[in-house]
């Protein structure tokens, strides 16, 4: 018997409604009313959370819940909210923020943002989808700059008068009230009730961008603002596990400035009863300035460190900048000698056994190619930054999550993040690009059986099918470990061996880079 076909929707428009259709409509209206009630309950819950607004300084309130006509409800009760969004269409005011009290102060003491105050911007000031409450709050802080950028004309003069600022003028902090804000905690919790490090890394990039804008702004609406992009991220090492049930704070400031580049240092701080050391992670971001019309490098405001700590940070950043320049010029390239040939052959020896005599291969080893994972996506407009390109923090989060999945599939248990190595943003990623992430376990460190290390490589390719081209935009290197309970009860961590000379060279290159750090 053939299955009955569903009646066309047009019959409800062209024929008198039947009893069944009336009952269906009644049930639908009841469901919508129920969802409306859930939405009202949710909005009441959000409005009762503390705090509902943030301030960059005691006298400059950037936004309040009274100005917003819609609340960004992306995390709490995820499925319920998604159904509500399908049944109800939320609207926002077409007007931008008022001119008074909404501009980011350029010179102030330490600015403080509250991660729990997640107010959605009007669409005319919305550069892309807010990926977290912190990114949302930081776009709020940057709204005046974005508004000037959107209104700037080709005839507007560039910033000409450079100023000298102190690190304290750009210092900004973000507070995560995880201990009291359940809705905020839900957005950063992973399935194992730990911190989603990919989302935290995304927030770090957003905060670094806001700090760079504060330092470079001349507070003159007649000039066109600079384009600031992430050039690189130095190695980040997790000093202690980050808990999801304790309050967290990220703070940072500009520590070094060149002609058209600057370095921003961020610190992730989480006091805990287990240890006296509250510093969990330190990250150094390098941003470069470009003219918004010509695209050429543009000079930025200089910096004048005042305290001894600020002077020390400046000298350390100056040394890192010199090392980056040497590396880019190829001064650290090693000549191929007999020792490197021997290392290549040693690495390839076991791989040749896997390829030629797989039945005799070491059961405690695995080929690199057998650990690979990949995913692909089309870069959407909701993922762009204020320059119309894909947000760097979004790329870092996607790379981290793929690396985490790779380590998880390899180890057989949930891995623990340890560090991410230096990241260079080689090619810009635009809206509409076909982006592919490819990952593999490059090598493992098994010298300490109680704490093995899993080194994962993620390569991002920008693919343009129309042009038949594929370019590498980023390379990410993550290090994970496995907790002691999983080592006792789970499978043994295997060593990884290359099967080709190209893979062996990548392994040697990464091992040497780890020794240099």
Coordinates of N, CA and C in Angstrom, one line a residue, residues 376-384 389-390 394-395 429-437 461-462:
X376 N 34.9 21.2 7.1 CA 34.8 22.3 6.2 C 33.6 23.1 6.5
X377 N 33.7 24.4 6.1 CA 32.6 25.3 6.2 C 32.7 26.4 5.2
X378 N 31.6 27.0 4.9 CA 31.5 28.3 4.1 C 31.5 29.4 5.1
X379 N 32.4 30.4 5.0 CA 32.4 31.5 5.9 C 31.2 32.4 5.7
X380 N 30.4 32.6 6.7 CA 29.2 33.3 6.6 C 29.4 34.8 7.1
X381 N 28.4 35.7 6.6 CA 28.5 37.1 7.1 C 28.5 37.3 8.6
X382 N 27.8 36.3 9.3 CA 27.6 36.5 10.7 C 28.9 36.2 11.5
X383 N 30.0 35.7 10.8 CA 31.3 35.4 11.4 C 32.3 36.5 11.1
X384 N 31.9 37.6 10.5 CA 32.8 38.7 10.1 C 33.1 39.6 11.3
X389 N 36.0 40.9 7.3 CA 36.7 39.7 7.2 C 36.4 38.8 8.4
X390 N 36.8 37.5 8.3 CA 36.4 36.6 9.3 C 37.2 36.8 10.6
X394 N 37.3 33.5 15.9 CA 36.5 32.4 15.4 C 37.3 31.3 14.8
X395 N 38.4 31.7 14.0 CA 39.3 30.7 13.4 C 40.0 29.9 14.5
X429 N 41.0 35.7 5.7 CA 39.8 34.9 5.3 C 38.6 35.8 5.1
X430 N 38.0 35.7 4.0 CA 36.9 36.6 3.7 C 35.6 35.9 3.7
X431 N 34.5 36.7 3.8 CA 33.1 36.1 3.8 C 32.9 35.4 2.5
X432 N 32.4 34.2 2.5 CA 32.1 33.4 1.3 C 33.2 32.5 1.0
X433 N 34.4 32.6 1.6 CA 35.5 31.6 1.4 C 35.1 30.2 1.8
X434 N 35.6 29.2 1.1 CA 35.4 27.8 1.5 C 36.6 27.4 2.4
X435 N 36.4 27.2 3.7 CA 37.5 27.0 4.6 C 37.5 25.6 5.1
X436 N 38.7 25.0 5.0 CA 38.9 23.6 5.4 C 39.9 23.5 6.5
X437 N 39.6 22.8 7.5 CA 40.5 22.5 8.6 C 40.9 21.0 8.6
X461 N 42.9 25.8 5.4 CA 43.1 26.1 4.0 C 42.0 26.9 3.5
X462 N 42.3 28.0 2.8 CA 41.3 28.8 2.2 C 41.1 28.3 0.7

